[in-house]
PDB file of C-alpha atoms in Angstrom:
ATOM      1  CA  MET O   1      17.119  -3.296  23.506  1.00  0.00           C
ATOM      2  CA  THR O   2      19.893  -1.829  25.632  1.00  0.00           C
ATOM      3  CA  PRO O   3      19.375  -0.226  29.293  1.00  0.00           C
ATOM      4  CA  ASP O   4      19.315   3.287  27.919  1.00  0.00           C
ATOM      5  CA  ARG O   5      16.988   2.821  25.550  1.00  0.00           C
ATOM      6  CA  VAL O   6      13.091   2.684  25.932  1.00  0.00           C
ATOM      7  CA  ARG O   7      10.529   1.101  23.495  1.00  0.00           C
ATOM      8  CA  LEU O   8       7.022   3.161  23.618  1.00  0.00           C
ATOM      9  CA  SER O   9       3.880   1.846  21.389  1.00  0.00           C
ATOM     10  CA  LEU O  10       3.084   4.591  19.103  1.00  0.00           C
ATOM     11  CA  ALA O  11      -0.348   5.466  21.098  1.00  0.00           C
ATOM     12  CA  ASP O  12       2.267   5.946  24.476  1.00  0.00           C
ATOM     13  CA  ALA O  13       4.280   7.864  22.791  1.00  0.00           C
ATOM     14  CA  ARG O  14       1.764  10.358  21.053  1.00  0.00           C
ATOM     15  CA  GLU O  15       0.236  10.288  24.476  1.00  0.00           C
ATOM     16  CA  LEU O  16       3.814  11.619  26.279  1.00  0.00           C
ATOM     17  CA  ALA O  17       4.573  13.785  22.970  1.00  0.00           C
ATOM     18  CA  GLN O  18       1.920  15.839  23.637  1.00  0.00           C
ATOM     19  CA  ALA O  19       1.592  15.880  27.466  1.00  0.00           C
ATOM     20  CA  ALA O  20       5.517  16.982  27.276  1.00  0.00           C
ATOM     21  CA  LEU O  21       3.980  20.402  24.983  1.00  0.00           C
ATOM     22  CA  ARG O  22       1.184  20.936  27.221  1.00  0.00           C
ATOM     23  CA  GLY O  23       3.855  20.909  29.971  1.00  0.00           C
ATOM     24  CA  ILE O  24       5.450  23.907  28.462  1.00  0.00           C
ATOM     25  CA  GLY O  25       2.441  25.755  27.485  1.00  0.00           C
ATOM     26  CA  TYR O  26       0.944  24.105  24.437  1.00  0.00           C
ATOM     27  CA  GLY O  27      -2.392  24.021  23.997  1.00  0.00           C
ATOM     28  CA  ASP O  28      -4.455  21.194  23.135  1.00  0.00           C
ATOM     29  CA  ASP O  29      -4.723  21.922  19.482  1.00  0.00           C
ATOM     30  CA  GLU O  30      -1.287  22.881  19.174  1.00  0.00           C
ATOM     31  CA  ALA O  31       0.342  20.262  20.981  1.00  0.00           C
ATOM     32  CA  ARG O  32      -1.568  17.459  18.926  1.00  0.00           C
ATOM     33  CA  ILE O  33      -0.056  18.901  15.462  1.00  0.00           C
ATOM     34  CA  ILE O  34       3.120  19.718  16.927  1.00  0.00           C
ATOM     35  CA  ALA O  35       3.470  15.929  18.792  1.00  0.00           C
ATOM     36  CA  ASP O  36       1.764  14.646  15.273  1.00  0.00           C
ATOM     37  CA  HIS O  37       5.162  15.815  13.013  1.00  0.00           C
ATOM     38  CA  VAL O  38       7.616  14.773  15.914  1.00  0.00           C
ATOM     39  CA  ILE O  39       5.539  11.148  16.101  1.00  0.00           C
ATOM     40  CA  ASP O  40       5.875  11.221  11.908  1.00  0.00           C
ATOM     41  CA  ALA O  41       9.194  12.028  12.023  1.00  0.00           C
ATOM     42  CA  ALA O  42      10.602   9.751  14.062  1.00  0.00           C
ATOM     43  CA  MET O  43       8.379   6.571  12.472  1.00  0.00           C
ATOM     44  CA  CYS O  44      10.277   7.620   9.643  1.00  0.00           C
ATOM     45  CA  GLY O  45      13.673   7.190  11.282  1.00  0.00           C
ATOM     46  CA  TYR O  46      14.838  10.254  12.044  1.00  0.00           C
ATOM     47  CA  GLU O  47      15.497  10.618  15.545  1.00  0.00           C
ATOM     48  CA  TYR O  48      17.087  13.830  15.634  1.00  0.00           C
ATOM     49  CA  SER O  49      13.648  15.515  14.645  1.00  0.00           C
ATOM     50  CA  GLY O  50      11.416  13.041  16.369  1.00  0.00           C
ATOM     51  CA  LEU O  51      10.560  13.164  20.193  1.00  0.00           C
ATOM     52  CA  ALA O  52      13.676  14.802  20.907  1.00  0.00           C
ATOM     53  CA  LYS O  53      12.826  17.683  18.953  1.00  0.00           C
ATOM     54  CA  ILE O  54      10.358  18.685  21.522  1.00  0.00           C
ATOM     55  CA  LEU O  55      13.200  19.210  24.300  1.00  0.00           C
ATOM     56  CA  ASN O  56      14.912  21.917  21.844  1.00  0.00           C
ATOM     57  CA  LEU O  57      11.430  23.852  22.023  1.00  0.00           C
ATOM     58  CA  PRO O  58      12.222  25.589  26.128  1.00  0.00           C
ATOM     59  CA  GLU O  59      15.479  26.040  25.367  1.00  0.00           C
ATOM     60  CA  SER O  60      15.229  28.298  21.824  1.00  0.00           C
ATOM     61  CA  GLU O  61      15.330  32.241  22.629  1.00  0.00           C
ATOM     62  CA  HIS O  62      12.182  32.377  19.849  1.00  0.00           C
ATOM     63  CA  PHE O  63      10.389  30.179  22.600  1.00  0.00           C
ATOM     64  CA  ARG O  64      10.892  32.711  25.150  1.00  0.00           C
ATOM     65  CA  ALA O  65       9.409  35.653  23.425  1.00  0.00           C
ATOM     66  CA  PRO O  66       5.861  36.692  23.098  1.00  0.00           C
ATOM     67  CA  ARG O  67       3.691  34.939  20.363  1.00  0.00           C
ATOM     68  CA  ARG O  68       0.848  36.444  18.327  1.00  0.00           C
ATOM     69  CA  PRO O  69      -1.682  34.801  16.377  1.00  0.00           C
ATOM     70  CA  MET O  70      -0.959  33.471  12.657  1.00  0.00           C
ATOM     71  CA  ALA O  71      -2.362  36.503  10.510  1.00  0.00           C
ATOM     72  CA  LEU O  72      -2.385  36.839   6.959  1.00  0.00           C
ATOM     73  CA  LEU O  73      -0.253  39.957   5.338  1.00  0.00           C
ATOM     74  CA  ARG O  74      -1.345  39.413   1.800  1.00  0.00           C
ATOM     75  CA  GLU O  75      -3.396  37.485  -1.013  1.00  0.00           C
ATOM     76  CA  THR O  76      -3.465  37.668  -4.829  1.00  0.00           C
ATOM     77  CA  GLU O  77      -5.686  35.025  -6.708  1.00  0.00           C
ATOM     78  CA  VAL O  78      -3.028  32.211  -6.464  1.00  0.00           C
ATOM     79  CA  SER O  79      -0.444  33.944  -3.527  1.00  0.00           C
ATOM     80  CA  LEU O  80      -0.518  33.976   0.390  1.00  0.00           C
ATOM     81  CA  ALA O  81       2.123  35.707   2.270  1.00  0.00           C
ATOM     82  CA  PHE O  82       1.193  35.385   6.460  1.00  0.00           C
ATOM     83  CA  ASP O  83       2.616  36.617   9.669  1.00  0.00           C
ATOM     84  CA  GLY O  84       3.587  33.277  11.248  1.00  0.00           C
ATOM     85  CA  GLY O  85       3.457  35.357  14.573  1.00  0.00           C
ATOM     86  CA  ASN O  86       7.028  34.080  16.308  1.00  0.00           C
ATOM     87  CA  ASN O  87       5.194  30.495  16.685  1.00  0.00           C
ATOM     88  CA  VAL O  88       7.301  27.467  15.838  1.00  0.00           C
ATOM     89  CA  GLY O  89       7.457  26.427  12.475  1.00  0.00           C
ATOM     90  CA  MET O  90       6.014  22.896  12.824  1.00  0.00           C
ATOM     91  CA  LEU O  91       2.320  24.575  13.840  1.00  0.00           C
ATOM     92  CA  ALA O  92       2.801  28.021  11.050  1.00  0.00           C
ATOM     93  CA  LEU O  93       3.399  25.588   8.505  1.00  0.00           C
ATOM     94  CA  PHE O  94       1.222  22.906   8.917  1.00  0.00           C
ATOM     95  CA  HIS O  95      -1.005  25.774   8.968  1.00  0.00           C
ATOM     96  CA  ALA O  96       0.560  27.699   5.667  1.00  0.00           C
ATOM     97  CA  ALA O  97       0.562  24.184   3.878  1.00  0.00           C
ATOM     98  CA  GLN O  98      -3.211  23.293   4.616  1.00  0.00           C
ATOM     99  CA  ALA O  99      -3.512  26.765   3.068  1.00  0.00           C
ATOM    100  CA  THR O 100      -1.431  26.111  -0.167  1.00  0.00           C
ATOM    101  CA  ILE O 101      -3.560  22.951  -0.512  1.00  0.00           C
ATOM    102  CA  ARG O 102      -6.767  25.325  -0.757  1.00  0.00           C
ATOM    103  CA  LYS O 103      -4.866  27.671  -2.641  1.00  0.00           C
ATOM    104  CA  ALA O 104      -3.894  25.619  -4.879  1.00  0.00           C
ATOM    105  CA  ALA O 105      -6.973  23.636  -5.501  1.00  0.00           C
ATOM    106  CA  ALA O 106      -9.282  26.784  -6.473  1.00  0.00           C
ATOM    107  CA  HIS O 107      -6.476  28.375  -8.841  1.00  0.00           C
ATOM    108  CA  GLY O 108      -3.633  25.000  -9.938  1.00  0.00           C
ATOM    109  CA  VAL O 109      -0.859  26.615  -9.018  1.00  0.00           C
ATOM    110  CA  ALA O 110       0.071  28.509  -4.918  1.00  0.00           C
ATOM    111  CA  LEU O 111       2.938  30.312  -4.040  1.00  0.00           C
ATOM    112  CA  VAL O 112       2.879  30.589   0.068  1.00  0.00           C
ATOM    113  CA  SER O 113       5.035  32.534   2.105  1.00  0.00           C
ATOM    114  CA  LEU O 114       5.912  32.968   6.121  1.00  0.00           C
ATOM    115  CA  THR O 115       7.573  34.889   8.076  1.00  0.00           C
ATOM    116  CA  ASP O 116       8.589  35.222  11.603  1.00  0.00           C
ATOM    117  CA  ALA O 117       8.539  31.366  12.370  1.00  0.00           C
ATOM    118  CA  TRP O 118      11.133  29.260  13.798  1.00  0.00           C
ATOM    119  CA  MET O 119      12.339  25.970  13.826  1.00  0.00           C
ATOM    120  CA  SER O 120      10.039  23.911  11.006  1.00  0.00           C
ATOM    121  CA  GLY O 121      10.857  20.757  11.591  1.00  0.00           C
ATOM    122  CA  ARG O 122      10.889  18.446   8.943  1.00  0.00           C
ATOM    123  CA  SER O 123      10.462  19.822   5.956  1.00  0.00           C
ATOM    124  CA  ALA O 124       9.511  16.374   4.083  1.00  0.00           C
ATOM    125  CA  TYR O 125       6.037  16.885   6.406  1.00  0.00           C
ATOM    126  CA  TYR O 126       4.519  19.661   4.721  1.00  0.00           C
ATOM    127  CA  VAL O 127       5.453  18.872   1.237  1.00  0.00           C
ATOM    128  CA  GLU O 128       3.869  15.202   1.655  1.00  0.00           C
ATOM    129  CA  MET O 129       1.139  16.836   2.921  1.00  0.00           C
ATOM    130  CA  ILE O 130       0.723  18.610  -0.471  1.00  0.00           C
ATOM    131  CA  ALA O 131       1.338  16.108  -2.677  1.00  0.00           C
ATOM    132  CA  GLY O 132      -0.695  13.686  -1.190  1.00  0.00           C
ATOM    133  CA  GLN O 133      -3.747  15.683  -2.624  1.00  0.00           C
ATOM    134  CA  GLY O 134      -2.263  15.255  -5.902  1.00  0.00           C
ATOM    135  CA  LEU O 135      -0.038  18.513  -6.248  1.00  0.00           C
ATOM    136  CA  VAL O 136       3.527  19.390  -6.835  1.00  0.00           C
ATOM    137  CA  ALA O 137       5.165  20.894  -3.688  1.00  0.00           C
ATOM    138  CA  ILE O 138       8.398  22.299  -3.571  1.00  0.00           C
ATOM    139  CA  HIS O 139       9.532  23.909   0.049  1.00  0.00           C
ATOM    140  CA  THR O 140      12.649  26.222   0.995  1.00  0.00           C
ATOM    141  CA  ALA O 141      13.397  27.576   4.037  1.00  0.00           C
ATOM    142  CA  SER O 142      16.305  30.203   5.285  1.00  0.00           C
ATOM    143  CA  SER O 143      18.213  29.759   8.457  1.00  0.00           C
ATOM    144  CA  SER O 144      20.664  31.335  10.705  1.00  0.00           C
ATOM    145  CA  PRO O 145      24.595  31.400   9.971  1.00  0.00           C
ATOM    146  CA  LEU O 146      25.163  27.751  10.562  1.00  0.00           C
ATOM    147  CA  VAL O 147      27.469  26.715   7.632  1.00  0.00           C
ATOM    148  CA  ALA O 148      30.777  27.702   6.747  1.00  0.00           C
ATOM    149  CA  PRO O 149      31.549  28.258   2.911  1.00  0.00           C
ATOM    150  CA  PRO O 150      34.507  26.465   1.219  1.00  0.00           C
ATOM    151  CA  GLY O 151      37.378  27.085   2.932  1.00  0.00           C
ATOM    152  CA  GLY O 152      35.814  28.752   5.384  1.00  0.00           C
ATOM    153  CA  THR O 153      36.313  28.711   9.248  1.00  0.00           C
ATOM    154  CA  ARG O 154      32.883  31.085  10.135  1.00  0.00           C
ATOM    155  CA  PRO O 155      29.791  29.745   9.406  1.00  0.00           C
ATOM    156  CA  VAL O 156      28.000  32.133   7.008  1.00  0.00           C
ATOM    157  CA  LEU O 157      25.615  30.689   5.186  1.00  0.00           C
ATOM    158  CA  GLY O 158      22.689  28.846   6.852  1.00  0.00           C
ATOM    159  CA  THR O 159      21.413  25.225   6.134  1.00  0.00           C
ATOM    160  CA  ASN O 160      18.337  25.954   3.899  1.00  0.00           C
ATOM    161  CA  PRO O 161      16.257  23.679   3.912  1.00  0.00           C
ATOM    162  CA  ILE O 162      14.770  22.410   0.351  1.00  0.00           C
ATOM    163  CA  ALA O 163      11.955  19.459  -0.034  1.00  0.00           C
ATOM    164  CA  ILE O 164      10.098  18.820  -3.378  1.00  0.00           C
ATOM    165  CA  ALA O 165       7.517  16.073  -3.501  1.00  0.00           C
ATOM    166  CA  VAL O 166       5.830  14.673  -6.904  1.00  0.00           C
ATOM    167  CA  PRO O 167       2.861  12.505  -6.391  1.00  0.00           C
ATOM    168  CA  SER O 168       3.023   9.198  -8.078  1.00  0.00           C
ATOM    169  CA  SER O 169       0.749   6.056  -8.501  1.00  0.00           C
ATOM    170  CA  ARG O 170       2.795   4.433  -5.245  1.00  0.00           C
ATOM    171  CA  GLY O 171       2.285   7.507  -2.985  1.00  0.00           C
ATOM    172  CA  PRO O 172       4.478  11.054  -2.972  1.00  0.00           C
ATOM    173  CA  ILE O 173       8.426  10.695  -4.088  1.00  0.00           C
ATOM    174  CA  VAL O 174      10.066  13.201  -1.687  1.00  0.00           C
ATOM    175  CA  LEU O 175      13.221  14.931  -1.446  1.00  0.00           C
ATOM    176  CA  ASP O 176      14.104  16.557   2.261  1.00  0.00           C
ATOM    177  CA  MET O 177      17.685  17.859   2.081  1.00  0.00           C
ATOM    178  CA  GLY O 178      19.800  20.656   3.355  1.00  0.00           C
ATOM    179  CA  THR O 179      22.546  22.306   2.044  1.00  0.00           C
ATOM    180  CA  SER O 180      25.139  21.453   4.714  1.00  0.00           C
ATOM    181  CA  ALA O 181      26.884  18.307   5.386  1.00  0.00           C
ATOM    182  CA  TYR O 182      24.661  17.509   8.053  1.00  0.00           C
ATOM    183  CA  MET O 183      21.573  18.403  10.764  1.00  0.00           C
ATOM    184  CA  MET O 184      22.261  20.808  12.877  1.00  0.00           C
ATOM    185  CA  THR O 185      19.256  19.493  15.062  1.00  0.00           C
ATOM    186  CA  GLU O 186      21.137  15.703  15.191  1.00  0.00           C
ATOM    187  CA  VAL O 187      24.259  18.181  16.438  1.00  0.00           C
ATOM    188  CA  MET O 188      21.601  19.376  19.050  1.00  0.00           C
ATOM    189  CA  LEU O 189      20.782  15.648  19.690  1.00  0.00           C
ATOM    190  CA  ARG O 190      24.397  14.635  19.861  1.00  0.00           C
ATOM    191  CA  THR O 191      25.208  17.423  22.205  1.00  0.00           C
ATOM    192  CA  ARG O 192      22.399  15.911  24.633  1.00  0.00           C
ATOM    193  CA  LEU O 193      23.541  12.414  24.504  1.00  0.00           C
ATOM    194  CA  LYS O 194      27.750  13.335  24.685  1.00  0.00           C
ATOM    195  CA  GLU O 195      27.565  11.447  21.376  1.00  0.00           C
ATOM    196  CA  LEU O 196      30.762  12.032  18.907  1.00  0.00           C
ATOM    197  CA  LEU O 197      29.867  13.412  14.785  1.00  0.00           C
ATOM    198  CA  PRO O 198      31.030  11.629  11.982  1.00  0.00           C
ATOM    199  CA  GLU O 199      33.864  12.763  10.617  1.00  0.00           C
ATOM    200  CA  GLY O 200      34.589  15.591   8.187  1.00  0.00           C
ATOM    201  CA  VAL O 201      31.406  17.770   8.409  1.00  0.00           C
ATOM    202  CA  ALA O 202      32.260  20.312  11.110  1.00  0.00           C
ATOM    203  CA  LEU O 203      34.412  22.849  12.537  1.00  0.00           C
ATOM    204  CA  GLY O 204      34.934  24.170  15.905  1.00  0.00           C
ATOM    205  CA  PRO O 205      35.261  27.545  16.975  1.00  0.00           C
ATOM    206  CA  ALA O 206      38.951  28.053  15.652  1.00  0.00           C
ATOM    207  CA  GLY O 207      37.665  26.449  12.414  1.00  0.00           C
ATOM    208  CA  GLU O 208      39.405  23.729  13.200  1.00  0.00           C
ATOM    209  CA  PRO O 209      38.225  20.035  12.455  1.00  0.00           C
ATOM    210  CA  THR O 210      36.131  18.556  14.916  1.00  0.00           C
ATOM    211  CA  ARG O 211      33.696  15.560  16.338  1.00  0.00           C
ATOM    212  CA  ASP O 212      32.745  17.545  19.382  1.00  0.00           C
ATOM    213  CA  PRO O 213      29.381  18.518  18.879  1.00  0.00           C
ATOM    214  CA  ALA O 214      29.463  20.874  22.415  1.00  0.00           C
ATOM    215  CA  ALA O 215      32.281  22.789  19.814  1.00  0.00           C
ATOM    216  CA  VAL O 216      30.668  22.698  16.467  1.00  0.00           C
ATOM    217  CA  ARG O 217      27.483  24.825  18.385  1.00  0.00           C
ATOM    218  CA  ARG O 218      30.504  27.014  18.552  1.00  0.00           C
ATOM    219  CA  GLY O 219      31.716  26.903  15.559  1.00  0.00           C
ATOM    220  CA  ALA O 220      30.189  25.842  12.085  1.00  0.00           C
ATOM    221  CA  LEU O 221      28.651  23.303   9.809  1.00  0.00           C
ATOM    222  CA  LEU O 222      30.562  22.101   6.380  1.00  0.00           C
ATOM    223  CA  PRO O 223      28.089  22.695   2.971  1.00  0.00           C
ATOM    224  CA  PHE O 224      27.345  19.513   1.783  1.00  0.00           C
ATOM    225  CA  GLY O 225      27.296  17.358  -1.250  1.00  0.00           C
ATOM    226  CA  GLY O 226      28.064  14.024  -2.816  1.00  0.00           C
ATOM    227  CA  TYR O 227      24.523  12.052  -2.760  1.00  0.00           C
ATOM    228  CA  LYS O 228      22.447  15.057  -2.058  1.00  0.00           C
ATOM    229  CA  GLY O 229      23.447  16.564  -5.376  1.00  0.00           C
ATOM    230  CA  PHE O 230      22.111  13.052  -6.753  1.00  0.00           C
ATOM    231  CA  GLY O 231      18.976  13.678  -5.388  1.00  0.00           C
ATOM    232  CA  LEU O 232      18.470  16.896  -6.422  1.00  0.00           C
ATOM    233  CA  ALA O 233      19.276  15.434 -10.391  1.00  0.00           C
ATOM    234  CA  LEU O 234      16.865  12.594  -9.964  1.00  0.00           C
ATOM    235  CA  MET O 235      13.751  15.450  -8.843  1.00  0.00           C
ATOM    236  CA  ILE O 236      14.733  17.258 -12.324  1.00  0.00           C
ATOM    237  CA  GLN O 237      15.402  14.477 -14.906  1.00  0.00           C
ATOM    238  CA  ALA O 238      13.583  11.008 -14.344  1.00  0.00           C
ATOM    239  CA  LEU O 239      16.582   8.556 -13.780  1.00  0.00           C
ATOM    240  CA  PRO O 240      17.258   5.349 -16.422  1.00  0.00           C
ATOM    241  CA  ARG O 241      17.925   2.205 -14.690  1.00  0.00           C
ATOM    242  CA  GLN O 242      21.728   0.621 -15.679  1.00  0.00           C
ATOM    243  CA  SER O 243      21.967  -2.768 -17.100  1.00  0.00           C
ATOM    244  CA  GLY O 244      23.419  -4.760 -13.882  1.00  0.00           C
ATOM    245  CA  VAL O 245      21.913  -2.708 -11.566  1.00  0.00           C
ATOM    246  CA  ASP O 246      18.860  -4.090  -9.712  1.00  0.00           C
ATOM    247  CA  GLY O 247      17.023  -1.526  -7.634  1.00  0.00           C
ATOM    248  CA  ILE O 248      17.673   2.160  -7.446  1.00  0.00           C
ATOM    249  CA  ARG O 249      16.380   3.409  -4.432  1.00  0.00           C
ATOM    250  CA  ILE O 250      14.778   6.997  -4.533  1.00  0.00           C
ATOM    251  CA  PRO O 251      14.724   9.639  -2.086  1.00  0.00           C
ATOM    252  CA  SER O 252      12.620   8.891   1.388  1.00  0.00           C
ATOM    253  CA  GLU O 253      11.954   4.885   0.407  1.00  0.00           C
ATOM    254  CA  ARG O 254      14.147   4.153   3.610  1.00  0.00           C
ATOM    255  CA  ALA O 255      11.545   6.459   5.412  1.00  0.00           C
ATOM    256  CA  PHE O 256       8.629   4.894   4.108  1.00  0.00           C
ATOM    257  CA  ARG O 257       9.935   1.773   5.118  1.00  0.00           C
ATOM    258  CA  LEU O 258      10.253   2.573   8.463  1.00  0.00           C
ATOM    259  CA  ARG O 259       7.248   4.435   8.881  1.00  0.00           C
ATOM    260  CA  GLU O 260       5.720   1.321   7.933  1.00  0.00           C
ATOM    261  CA  ARG O 261       7.663  -0.499  10.277  1.00  0.00           C
ATOM    262  CA  ALA O 262       6.980   1.338  13.338  1.00  0.00           C
ATOM    263  CA  GLN O 263       3.178   1.379  12.303  1.00  0.00           C
ATOM    264  CA  HIS O 264       4.064  -2.393  14.251  1.00  0.00           C
ATOM    265  CA  LYS O 265       6.086  -2.438  16.217  1.00  0.00           C
ATOM    266  CA  GLY O 266       6.153   1.793  17.852  1.00  0.00           C
ATOM    267  CA  LEU O 267       9.488   3.783  18.498  1.00  0.00           C
ATOM    268  CA  GLU O 268      12.323   3.359  20.134  1.00  0.00           C
ATOM    269  CA  ILE O 269      13.998   6.174  21.991  1.00  0.00           C
ATOM    270  CA  ASP O 270      16.665   7.285  24.493  1.00  0.00           C
ATOM    271  CA  ARG O 271      16.122   6.903  27.666  1.00  0.00           C
ATOM    272  CA  LEU O 272      17.789  10.555  28.183  1.00  0.00           C
ATOM    273  CA  VAL O 273      15.291  12.161  26.242  1.00  0.00           C
ATOM    274  CA  PHE O 274      12.445   9.874  27.614  1.00  0.00           C
ATOM    275  CA  ASP O 275      13.148  10.349  31.103  1.00  0.00           C
ATOM    276  CA  ALA O 276      13.047  14.669  29.735  1.00  0.00           C
ATOM    277  CA  LEU O 277       9.609  14.337  28.306  1.00  0.00           C
ATOM    278  CA  VAL O 278       8.612  12.945  31.280  1.00  0.00           C
ATOM    279  CA  ALA O 279       9.592  15.481  33.703  1.00  0.00           C
ATOM    280  CA  LEU O 280       7.971  17.942  31.015  1.00  0.00           C
ATOM    281  CA  ARG O 281       4.445  16.063  31.119  1.00  0.00           C
ATOM    282  CA  GLU O 282       4.707  16.207  35.421  1.00  0.00           C
ATOM    283  CA  ALA O 283       5.268  19.834  34.718  1.00  0.00           C
ATOM    284  CA  SER O 284       1.968  20.187  33.109  1.00  0.00           C
ATOM    285  CA  PRO O 285      -1.027  21.359  34.673  1.00  0.00           C
ATOM    286  CA  ARG O 286      -3.660  18.438  36.278  1.00  0.00           C
TER     287      ARG O 286
END
C-alpha cells in the first residue's frame, strides 16, 4: 500500500464515518444510517460513494438550508408520498425503503415517491434492502442538469439513476446505473484528488472534450451507452449462455465479491479523504 493510502478495519471505518458526521451536525441515529450506507458502498468497491461521500455533504448548498422532519403527504392502500424535508437522500430514502417494505408486505405491491431530498447515494443499497425481503424493487431518481444530449454542449439532462433488484435463491440480483457515461460523484472525488477522468465521458465549459474533472463541474457529462444497455436488457429478459462462453458476469456480482472480501480485509481509502474525515471528527462536540 502506498503512503497516500490508508487501510482501516470496518469497525474503525464506521467509527470514523459516524464521528465525522456528528462533527458536521448529524445526530447519532442519522450518523449511523448514513455511515452504514457509505461503508457498504466502500465495501462493494465504489470508493467515490464510500467515505469520501461524507466530504460532499457540507459542500452542498442543500446542506446549508434548513431541514424539516420527513413527513407523509399522501397515502392510499398501495401508495405513499413523502416530503423529504430537505434531508440528505441517504436518510430520507432509507426510511422510504422501509416504508415500501411494510406497504408491499401488507398489500402485495407499493408505489412510493419522495420529494425534497438530495444526494441519495448508491441506489443499489435501497433496492437490495427491499429485494432482501423477497420483493422485486425498481427505483428511479431525477437529478439536476448534468448531462449534455448527443451533439450538445450544455447540460440539459440529469444522470437519472435507475436501480432494479430481483430476489433469487443466491441473493438479490441488482442493477444500479445512471444514464450518464460517468458518475458525477466520482467526478467530485477526482476533483478532490486532482486525478484525470477517462477519455470520452465529459465536456468542458465550452463544449470541448476534457479529462479535467474541475472543468467538467463547469461543463457536462456525456450520456451512456454500451454495457449499460446490456444491463437493462438482462433485467428484462433471461440471458441464455452461448456455446463456448464459460460464464457471464451479472450486475452487482463484482460488488458482492468485493463486499465479502472487505468483511475480512477492511477498507482502503485515500489519505486525503482520511485526513479530511479526521478533521471533521475532531470538530464533533465531546
